[in-house]
Coordinates of C-alpha atoms in Angstrom, one line a residue:
M1 CA -0.1 -0.2 -0.1
K2 CA 1.1 3.4 -1.1
L3 CA 0.0 6.9 -0.3
E4 CA 1.1 9.4 -2.6
T5 CA 0.8 13.2 -2.2
N6 CA -1.7 13.8 -3.6
G7 CA -4.0 11.7 -1.4
V8 CA -4.1 8.9 -3.6
M9 CA -3.9 5.5 -1.3
T10 CA -2.7 2.6 -3.9
L11 CA -2.7 -1.2 -2.9
K12 CA -1.1 -2.8 -5.6
N13 CA -1.4 -0.8 -8.0
I14 CA -5.2 0.1 -7.3
N15 CA -6.2 3.1 -6.2
L16 CA -8.0 3.2 -3.0
L17 CA -8.7 6.5 -1.3
N18 CA -9.5 9.9 -2.7
N19 CA -8.0 13.4 -1.1
D20 CA -11.2 13.9 0.5
F21 CA -11.3 10.6 2.6
L22 CA -8.0 11.3 3.3
A23 CA -7.8 14.2 5.0
K24 CA -10.8 12.5 7.4
I25 CA -8.5 9.8 8.0
T26 CA -5.8 12.4 8.8
T27 CA -7.8 14.4 11.1
L28 CA -9.2 11.0 13.0
E29 CA -5.2 10.0 13.2
Q30 CA -4.7 13.7 15.0
E31 CA -7.7 13.1 17.6
V32 CA -5.9 9.6 17.9
N33 CA -2.9 11.5 18.9
V34 CA -4.2 13.8 21.2
I35 CA -6.4 11.0 23.0
Q36 CA -3.2 9.0 23.4
Q37 CA -0.8 12.4 24.5
T38 CA -4.1 12.5 27.4
L39 CA -3.9 9.5 28.2
G40 CA 0.3 9.8 28.7
T41 CA -0.3 12.8 31.0
A42 CA -2.9 11.5 33.3
T43 CA -0.6 7.9 33.6
Q44 CA 2.1 10.5 34.5
D45 CA 0.0 12.2 36.8
I46 CA -1.1 9.2 38.5
G47 CA 2.6 8.3 38.8
G48 CA 3.9 11.7 40.4
L49 CA 0.5 11.2 42.8
Q50 CA 1.9 7.8 44.0
Q51 CA 5.6 9.3 44.2
Q52 CA 3.9 11.8 46.6
I53 CA 1.9 9.1 48.8
N54 CA 5.3 7.5 49.2
V55 CA 7.1 10.5 50.6
I56 CA 4.1 11.0 52.9
N57 CA 4.2 7.8 53.9
D58 CA 8.2 8.0 54.3
E59 CA 7.6 11.0 56.3
L60 CA 5.0 9.4 58.7
N61 CA 7.2 6.4 59.1
R62 CA 10.4 9.2 59.7
Q63 CA 8.2 10.9 62.4
T64 CA 7.2 7.6 64.0
H65 CA 10.9 6.5 64.6
F66 CA 12.2 10.3 65.6
R67 CA 12.8 10.3 69.0
G68 CA 13.7 14.4 68.9
Y69 CA 16.4 16.8 69.5
Y70 CA 18.6 16.2 72.6
L71 CA 21.6 18.4 74.5
L72 CA 23.9 15.1 75.1
N73 CA 24.9 11.8 73.5
T74 CA 24.4 10.2 77.1
D75 CA 20.6 11.8 76.9
I76 CA 19.8 9.6 73.6
Q77 CA 21.9 6.5 74.8
N78 CA 19.6 6.3 77.8
L79 CA 16.3 6.9 76.1
P80 CA 13.5 4.2 77.3
N81 CA 11.6 1.9 74.8
S82 CA 14.0 2.2 71.6
A83 CA 13.2 -0.1 68.8
N84 CA 14.9 -0.5 65.4
G85 CA 14.9 2.3 63.1
D86 CA 14.8 4.9 65.8
F87 CA 16.7 8.0 65.6
A88 CA 17.6 11.3 67.4
F89 CA 19.5 14.2 67.0
S90 CA 22.3 15.3 69.2
A91 CA 23.8 18.8 70.3
E92 CA 26.4 17.4 71.5
S93 CA 28.0 16.1 68.4
G94 CA 26.0 17.5 66.0
T95 CA 25.3 14.2 64.0
V96 CA 21.9 11.9 63.8
W97 CA 22.0 8.7 66.1
M98 CA 20.2 5.5 64.9
Y99 CA 19.1 2.7 66.7
D100 CA 19.7 -0.9 65.8
A101 CA 19.8 -3.2 69.2
A102 CA 21.8 -0.3 70.8
W103 CA 22.3 3.8 69.8
Y104 CA 25.3 4.5 67.6
N105 CA 26.5 7.7 66.2
S106 CA 25.9 7.6 62.5
G107 CA 28.1 10.5 61.7
D108 CA 25.3 12.2 59.7
I109 CA 25.2 16.0 60.1
V110 CA 22.0 17.1 61.7
P111 CA 19.6 18.8 59.0
D112 CA 19.2 22.4 59.6
Q113 CA 15.4 22.6 59.7
V114 CA 13.5 18.8 60.4
T115 CA 10.3 21.0 61.3
P116 CA 8.5 23.4 59.1
A117 CA 9.1 27.4 59.3
S118 CA 6.5 29.4 61.0
D119 CA 4.5 31.9 58.4
A120 CA 3.2 34.0 61.3
I121 CA 4.2 37.7 62.0
P122 CA 6.8 37.6 65.1
L123 CA 5.5 38.6 68.2
V124 CA 6.2 42.2 70.1
D125 CA 8.3 41.5 73.2
S126 CA 6.6 41.6 76.3
G127 CA 7.2 43.2 79.9
T128 CA 7.3 39.3 81.4
G129 CA 8.2 37.4 78.6
V130 CA 6.7 33.7 77.6
A131 CA 8.3 30.6 76.7
G132 CA 5.8 30.0 73.8
T133 CA 4.4 26.7 72.7
S134 CA 5.1 27.0 68.9
T135 CA 6.7 24.1 67.3
E136 CA 7.7 25.9 64.5
Y137 CA 10.8 27.7 63.6
S138 CA 11.5 31.2 62.9
R139 CA 12.6 32.3 59.5
G140 CA 16.2 33.4 59.1
D141 CA 14.7 36.9 57.9
H142 CA 11.9 37.3 60.0
K143 CA 11.7 40.7 61.5
H144 CA 9.9 41.9 64.7
P145 CA 7.3 44.6 64.6
L146 CA 8.7 47.8 66.1
Q147 CA 8.4 48.0 69.6
V148 CA 9.1 52.2 70.6
S149 CA 7.1 54.5 72.2
D150 CA 5.6 57.4 70.4
V151 CA 5.0 59.4 74.0
L152 CA 7.1 62.4 74.5
P153 CA 9.9 61.5 77.0
A154 CA 9.3 62.4 80.6
K155 CA 11.6 65.3 82.5
D156 CA 14.0 63.6 85.1
T157 CA 12.9 63.9 88.7
A158 CA 14.6 64.1 92.0
V159 CA 13.7 61.0 93.0
G160 CA 13.1 59.0 89.4
T161 CA 10.9 56.5 88.7
V162 CA 11.2 52.8 87.6
G163 CA 8.9 53.3 84.7
Q164 CA 6.0 50.9 83.6
A165 CA 6.2 51.2 79.7
S166 CA 6.8 48.2 77.9
S167 CA 8.4 50.0 74.7
Y168 CA 11.6 51.3 74.1
A169 CA 12.7 55.1 73.6
R170 CA 13.9 55.7 70.0
S171 CA 17.9 56.3 69.5
D172 CA 16.9 60.1 68.4
H173 CA 14.6 60.7 71.1
Q174 CA 15.3 64.1 73.3
H175 CA 14.0 64.6 76.9
P176 CA 12.3 68.4 77.3
I177 CA 14.5 71.0 78.4
Q178 CA 15.0 70.9 82.5
T179 CA 16.8 73.9 83.2
V180 CA 15.8 76.8 85.6
D181 CA 14.6 80.2 84.2
T182 CA 15.1 82.3 87.7
I183 CA 18.7 84.3 88.1
P184 CA 21.0 82.2 90.4
N185 CA 21.1 82.9 93.8
S186 CA 24.3 84.8 95.7
D187 CA 26.6 82.7 98.2
S188 CA 25.6 82.7 101.8
A189 CA 27.5 82.1 104.7
D190 CA 25.7 78.7 105.3
G191 CA 25.3 77.8 102.1
S192 CA 22.3 75.6 100.8
Y193 CA 21.9 72.2 98.8
G194 CA 18.6 73.4 97.0
T195 CA 15.2 72.0 96.3
V196 CA 14.9 72.8 92.8
D197 CA 14.5 70.1 90.4
S198 CA 16.1 72.0 87.3
Y199 CA 19.6 72.4 85.9
A200 CA 21.9 75.6 85.9
R201 CA 22.5 76.4 82.4
N202 CA 26.0 76.4 81.3
D203 CA 26.3 80.2 80.7
H204 CA 24.6 80.9 83.9
S205 CA 25.9 83.8 85.9
H206 CA 25.7 84.2 90.1
P207 CA 25.1 88.0 91.0
I208 CA 28.3 89.7 92.1
N209 CA 28.8 89.0 95.9
V210 CA 30.7 92.1 97.0
E211 CA 30.0 95.0 98.9
T212 CA 28.5 97.7 96.0
N213 CA 28.2 100.5 98.8
A214 CA 30.8 102.7 97.9
S215 CA 30.7 104.6 101.3
N216 CA 31.8 101.0 102.9
I217 CA 35.5 101.0 102.5
P218 CA 38.0 98.3 104.1
I219 CA 38.7 99.4 107.6
V220 CA 42.5 100.2 108.7
D221 CA 44.4 97.5 110.1
G222 CA 43.6 96.7 114.1
V223 CA 43.3 94.0 116.5
G224 CA 42.6 90.6 114.2
N225 CA 39.2 89.6 113.6
N226 CA 37.7 87.2 111.7
G227 CA 34.8 89.2 110.8
T228 CA 31.1 89.1 110.3
S229 CA 30.6 90.2 106.4
A230 CA 29.2 87.5 103.9
Y231 CA 30.8 89.6 101.0
Y232 CA 34.1 89.1 99.3
S233 CA 36.8 91.7 99.0
R234 CA 37.7 92.8 95.4
H235 CA 40.9 92.1 94.0
D236 CA 41.6 95.8 93.4
H237 CA 40.6 97.2 96.8
V238 CA 42.9 99.3 99.1
H239 CA 42.9 99.7 102.9
P240 CA 43.6 103.1 104.3
Q241 CA 46.9 104.0 105.1
Q242 CA 47.9 103.7 108.6
L243 CA 51.2 105.3 109.8
T244 CA 51.6 104.4 113.2
Y245 CA 51.5 100.5 114.4
D246 CA 51.9 99.7 118.3
G247 CA 52.1 95.9 117.6
N248 CA 53.9 93.7 115.4
V249 CA 54.1 94.4 111.8
T250 CA 54.5 91.0 109.6
A251 CA 54.8 92.2 105.9
T252 CA 56.7 90.5 102.5
K253 CA 59.1 93.3 102.5
F254 CA 59.7 96.8 103.6
I255 CA 61.3 99.3 101.1
K256 CA 63.1 102.6 102.4
A257 CA 62.9 105.3 99.8
G258 CA 66.5 105.4 97.9
G259 CA 68.0 102.4 99.8
L260 CA 70.3 99.7 98.1
S261 CA 70.2 96.3 97.8
T262 CA 73.6 96.6 99.6
Q263 CA 72.4 98.6 102.8
L264 CA 70.5 97.0 106.2
L265 CA 67.6 99.0 107.0
L266 CA 68.1 99.4 110.8
A267 CA 65.4 99.7 113.4
N268 CA 65.2 103.5 113.9
G269 CA 65.1 103.9 110.0
D270 CA 68.7 104.3 109.2
V271 CA 70.6 102.0 106.9
T272 CA 74.1 100.7 107.3
T273 CA 76.4 98.4 105.3
D274 CA 78.5 97.4 108.2
F275 CA 76.8 93.3 108.5
V276 CA 78.0 90.1 107.8
T277 CA 76.4 88.2 104.9
K278 CA 76.1 84.2 104.0
T279 CA 77.4 84.2 100.6
T280 CA 80.4 86.4 100.1
A281 CA 83.7 86.1 101.6
Q282 CA 84.3 88.5 104.5
T283 CA 86.5 89.4 107.3
I284 CA 85.6 89.9 111.1
T285 CA 87.7 92.2 112.8
G286 CA 88.1 91.5 116.2
V287 CA 87.0 88.8 118.5
K288 CA 83.4 88.0 118.1
T289 CA 81.4 86.0 120.6
F290 CA 78.6 83.6 119.8
Y291 CA 76.5 82.3 122.5
N292 CA 74.2 79.8 120.1
Q293 CA 75.1 77.3 117.8
I294 CA 77.4 78.1 114.5
T295 CA 76.7 75.8 111.7
A296 CA 79.0 76.3 108.4
D297 CA 80.3 74.0 105.5
G298 CA 83.9 74.5 107.2
Y299 CA 86.0 76.6 109.9
K300 CA 89.3 77.7 109.0
I301 CA 91.7 79.9 111.2
P302 CA 95.1 81.3 110.3
N303 CA 98.1 79.1 109.7
G304 CA 96.1 75.9 110.5
T305 CA 96.7 72.8 108.3
S306 CA 95.0 69.3 107.4
Q307 CA 97.2 67.6 110.2
Q308 CA 95.8 70.0 113.1
M309 CA 92.3 69.4 115.0
L310 CA 90.5 72.9 116.2
L311 CA 89.7 72.6 119.8
A312 CA 86.4 74.2 121.7
N313 CA 89.0 76.9 122.9
G314 CA 90.5 77.8 119.7
S315 CA 93.7 76.0 119.9
T316 CA 94.6 73.3 118.2
K317 CA 96.1 70.1 118.3
P318 CA 98.0 67.0 116.0
L319 CA 95.0 65.2 114.2
V320 CA 94.8 61.6 115.8
L321 CA 93.3 59.3 113.0
A322 CA 93.3 56.3 115.3
G323 CA 94.3 55.6 119.0
K324 CA 94.6 52.7 121.6
N325 CA 95.8 52.7 125.2
F326 CA 97.9 49.6 127.0
Y327 CA 98.9 48.8 130.6
I328 CA 102.5 47.2 130.5
T329 CA 103.8 45.9 133.7
G330 CA 106.6 43.2 134.1
S331 CA 107.4 41.9 130.9
V332 CA 108.4 43.2 127.5
Q333 CA 105.3 43.4 125.1
Y334 CA 104.5 43.5 121.5
I335 CA 101.9 45.9 120.0
K336 CA 100.8 45.5 116.6
L337 CA 100.3 48.8 114.7
C338 CA 99.4 47.9 111.4
T339 CA 99.3 46.0 108.0
F340 CA 100.5 46.4 104.8
S341 CA 98.4 44.3 102.6
A342 CA 99.1 42.6 99.4
F343 CA 99.1 45.3 96.7
T344 CA 100.4 45.2 92.8
E345 CA 99.9 48.8 91.8
P346 CA 103.3 51.0 92.1
A347 CA 102.8 53.6 95.4
D348 CA 104.2 54.4 98.5
V349 CA 102.1 53.9 101.4
S350 CA 103.2 56.3 104.4
V351 CA 102.2 56.0 108.1
E352 CA 103.1 58.0 111.1
F353 CA 102.6 56.9 115.0
T354 CA 103.3 58.1 118.2
C355 CA 103.9 56.3 121.6
N356 CA 103.1 58.6 124.6
C357 CA 104.0 57.0 128.3
R358 CA 105.4 58.7 131.3
T359 CA 109.0 59.2 129.8
G360 CA 108.2 61.3 126.8
F361 CA 106.7 60.9 123.2
G362 CA 108.4 58.1 120.7
L363 CA 107.7 58.3 117.0
I364 CA 108.0 55.9 114.1
Q365 CA 107.6 56.9 110.3
F366 CA 107.3 54.2 107.9
N367 CA 107.3 54.4 104.4
Q368 CA 106.3 51.1 102.5
V369 CA 107.0 50.7 98.9
Y370 CA 104.9 49.1 96.3
T371 CA 105.7 48.0 93.1
S372 CA 103.5 45.7 90.0
D373 CA 105.4 43.0 91.2
G374 CA 103.7 43.6 95.0
I375 CA 105.3 44.6 98.1
G376 CA 108.9 46.2 97.7
T377 CA 111.5 48.0 99.8
Y378 CA 110.9 50.1 102.7
Q379 CA 112.0 53.7 104.8
Y380 CA 111.5 54.6 108.2
K381 CA 112.7 57.0 110.9
L382 CA 112.4 55.9 114.5
Q383 CA 112.5 58.3 117.5
S384 CA 112.4 55.7 120.7
N385 CA 111.0 56.7 124.4
M386 CA 113.7 57.5 127.1
S387 CA 113.5 54.7 129.7
Y388 CA 110.3 53.4 129.2
G389 CA 107.8 52.8 126.1
M390 CA 108.7 52.1 122.3
D391 CA 112.6 51.3 122.3
V392 CA 112.6 49.3 118.9
C393 CA 110.0 48.3 115.8
Y394 CA 109.9 45.7 113.5
I395 CA 108.9 44.7 110.1
I396 CA 107.8 41.6 109.7
Y397 CA 106.8 40.1 106.0
F398 CA 104.9 36.5 105.1
G399 CA 104.2 35.0 102.1
T400 CA 105.8 35.7 99.2
G401 CA 105.5 37.3 95.2
A402 CA 102.4 39.2 94.5
D403 CA 100.6 38.0 98.0
R404 CA 103.4 39.0 100.1
Y405 CA 102.3 41.7 103.1
G406 CA 103.8 43.1 106.3
E407 CA 103.0 44.0 109.4
L408 CA 104.4 46.9 111.4
W409 CA 105.1 46.2 115.2
A410 CA 106.7 47.9 118.3
R411 CA 108.4 46.5 121.0
V412 CA 107.3 48.4 124.3
L413 CA 109.7 47.6 127.5
L414 CA 108.5 46.2 131.0
W415 CA 107.0 48.6 133.7
S416 CA 106.3 51.5 131.0
N417 CA 102.8 51.3 132.9
Y418 CA 100.0 53.4 131.3
L419 CA 100.8 54.5 127.8
T420 CA 99.0 55.4 124.1
F421 CA 99.4 54.8 120.6
Q422 CA 98.2 57.2 118.1
Q423 CA 98.2 57.0 114.0
T424 CA 99.0 60.9 113.8
N425 CA 99.5 61.2 109.7
Q426 CA 99.3 58.7 106.5
S427 CA 100.2 59.0 102.9
Q428 CA 97.6 59.8 100.2
E429 CA 97.5 56.2 99.1
T430 CA 95.8 54.3 102.0
I431 CA 94.2 51.4 100.4
P432 CA 97.0 48.8 101.4
L433 CA 97.2 50.4 104.9
N434 CA 94.5 48.2 107.1
D435 CA 94.3 46.9 110.6
V436 CA 95.4 50.5 112.5
L437 CA 95.6 49.8 116.0
I438 CA 93.1 47.1 116.4
S439 CA 94.9 44.1 118.0
K440 CA 95.7 43.2 121.8
M441 CA 99.3 43.5 122.7
Q442 CA 101.2 40.2 123.2
P443 CA 104.6 38.7 124.7
Q444 CA 106.4 37.9 121.4
L445 CA 106.4 38.3 117.9
P446 CA 104.2 35.9 115.6
S447 CA 106.0 33.0 114.1
G448 CA 105.3 31.6 110.5
V449 CA 107.4 34.8 108.8
S450 CA 108.8 35.1 105.9
S451 CA 111.2 37.8 106.8
S452 CA 111.8 40.1 109.7
Q453 CA 113.8 43.4 110.3
A454 CA 114.3 45.2 113.2
L455 CA 113.8 49.0 113.3
F456 CA 116.4 50.9 115.3
A457 CA 116.9 54.6 116.0
N458 CA 119.3 56.4 114.2
Q459 CA 119.7 53.3 111.7
F460 CA 120.0 54.1 108.1
N461 CA 119.5 51.6 104.8
S462 CA 121.4 54.1 102.4
I463 CA 124.7 55.8 102.0
I464 CA 125.9 58.3 104.5
H465 CA 128.0 60.5 103.2
I466 CA 129.6 63.0 105.5
N467 CA 130.6 66.5 103.9
S468 CA 131.2 68.9 107.0
S469 CA 131.6 72.6 106.1
L470 CA 133.9 72.8 108.9
N471 CA 137.9 73.3 109.0
D472 CA 138.9 72.4 112.3
N473 CA 138.8 68.8 114.4
R474 CA 135.2 69.1 114.6
A475 CA 134.6 67.7 110.8
G476 CA 134.0 64.2 110.3
L477 CA 132.5 61.6 112.4
R478 CA 132.4 61.7 116.5
I479 CA 131.4 58.9 118.9
A480 CA 131.2 60.0 122.3
R481 CA 132.8 57.5 125.2
Q482 CA 130.2 56.0 127.2
A483 CA 130.6 54.3 130.5
N484 CA 131.3 51.1 128.4
G485 CA 133.4 52.4 125.9
A486 CA 132.5 53.3 122.2
G487 CA 133.1 51.5 118.8
I488 CA 132.3 50.6 115.4
Y489 CA 131.0 47.3 115.0
L490 CA 131.4 45.7 111.2
G491 CA 129.2 43.0 110.3
S492 CA 126.6 43.0 112.9
S493 CA 123.3 41.6 112.7
P494 CA 120.4 43.9 111.2
A495 CA 118.1 42.4 113.4
T496 CA 119.3 43.4 116.9
D497 CA 121.2 46.6 118.3
G498 CA 123.2 44.8 120.5
G499 CA 125.2 41.4 121.0
T500 CA 127.8 39.5 118.7
T501 CA 127.1 37.9 115.5
A502 CA 129.7 35.3 113.8
G503 CA 132.3 37.0 111.6
Q504 CA 131.7 40.4 113.5
W505 CA 134.6 42.7 113.4
N506 CA 135.2 45.3 116.6
I507 CA 136.8 48.6 116.3
I508 CA 136.5 49.6 119.6
T509 CA 138.1 51.9 122.7
T510 CA 137.5 49.9 126.1
P511 CA 136.7 51.8 129.5
T512 CA 138.8 52.9 131.8
N513 CA 138.0 49.6 134.3
S514 CA 138.1 47.2 131.3
E515 CA 141.0 44.2 132.0
Q516 CA 141.6 44.2 128.1
N517 CA 143.6 47.4 126.7
P518 CA 141.8 50.2 129.0
L519 CA 141.6 53.1 127.2
G520 CA 143.4 51.5 124.6
F521 CA 142.5 51.3 120.7
T522 CA 141.5 47.7 119.4
I523 CA 140.8 46.1 116.4
C524 CA 139.3 42.0 116.9
L525 CA 136.6 39.8 115.9
G526 CA 133.6 40.1 117.8
N527 CA 133.9 37.0 119.9
D528 CA 137.3 38.3 121.0
A529 CA 136.7 41.4 122.6
T530 CA 137.0 39.9 125.9
K531 CA 139.7 37.5 125.5
N532 CA 143.0 38.1 126.7
N533 CA 146.0 39.2 124.1
R534 CA 143.4 38.5 120.9
G535 CA 143.5 41.5 118.1
L536 CA 145.5 44.0 117.2
R537 CA 145.7 46.7 119.7
I538 CA 147.5 50.1 120.6
S539 CA 148.2 51.0 124.3
A540 CA 146.5 53.9 125.9
D541 CA 149.3 56.2 125.6
G542 CA 150.0 55.1 122.0
N543 CA 153.4 53.6 122.5
T544 CA 152.4 50.1 122.7
L545 CA 151.2 48.1 119.7
T546 CA 150.3 44.4 120.3
F547 CA 148.9 41.4 117.8
N548 CA 147.4 38.6 119.5
G549 CA 149.8 39.2 122.7
R550 CA 153.0 39.5 120.5
T551 CA 154.5 43.0 120.9
L552 CA 155.6 44.6 117.3

């Protein structure tokens, strides 16, 4: 069968239909197609309804097994009557918990909204507030009705009020101005806190509180009086002049016409320049006696020195830097005067001590030399006391090298009784000078020393050069004859001022009562001075010369 474009249907080369009949058939076909499409749409609608029914069934089933929202995981785990398929939302973990024989954390995130949102307009806040019964949520873009007051704000009161309105004040509200329109009061003697509920304007001013009556002028100074007036004095007021005062007058200054800053105003009105100032150097002529205390930065007397003390009667005495009293009876005692500590800087440390006892004053001046290697040489000058007191001093050294230090000691004779040692002078460098007159006396010198040297009066540690300007027999070295004779001793011990040392040679003249060459001249070993016929001898008359007893 073939359908041509002209509407003729041919079946095995036989024309069956014409165009009119074909048009009717085409119309019928279109109607059939419309019916089929309608049936298809209905079928789809039925399928959609079925799906909605399934969703409703699922939601019903879900609501049957949904146990709700809980704050803690343990709240869900302890739910009673749990059945398989039950589920709940936990705020603690933020996940969905499922029940299958036991509650477990499914790990699924809690959905944002599982109940429907409310379409109602949010309520206005109330004064007491309500918990609410709605099970619907507010939408994220919800708005509450505006809850502000349209009433004019009230003025402040003295006692205030809590208020009863349940509405808020608008941010651009204004209270009525609360100021007073009356003139402020003048100050009063007693004052008043006031009763008005209004505030004062910032440009207010009080009435002037001064005396305005021109006839009431300030009174003349007289007997002190607190006064009773409630008025203040004007800053440019002037008191009437008062020329005569019978009482005390107090003022910041008194000015005399024509007076100078270099003059002093006297009680009778005269001026003088004969006075002592505090800030300039002045000389007071004559003796001035003061019966009160005088405080000054220093006191200076004519010809005074830094080694003198000014006494209360105006006289001076030598400066005493340190002092100590002792009492010596039946045995010789040794007193430590000071310590020269170890020191490794080039310096000279000098010190002076006096010994005051019943037989005059003794004096020891000692200078200790320091080098960069430590303690070095020394110099001294000794003036011993007469029969008692200090007769010899000692410098004793301990240690070696840079750690070497020294001690200055004095020997005091027995029965010296009361005596006083005083430090009367010292050098500028005093850092190594320590332990000045702080020790007790003791019967012997300390032991364990590295070296010790006796310091005798008139002993010299340097070359002695005699160059006399005299041209007679007074020139040269003169040694007076004593009761025991006189002599020169060569090779003696530096630690003693007497006795005999091995290898010592004597050049002596013996006394009158000597058994060996009396008043003669003898050169011999120290140990042979008292032996017969020893040494080289010249008789007292100068005529006989012998050597070891043999006449030459």
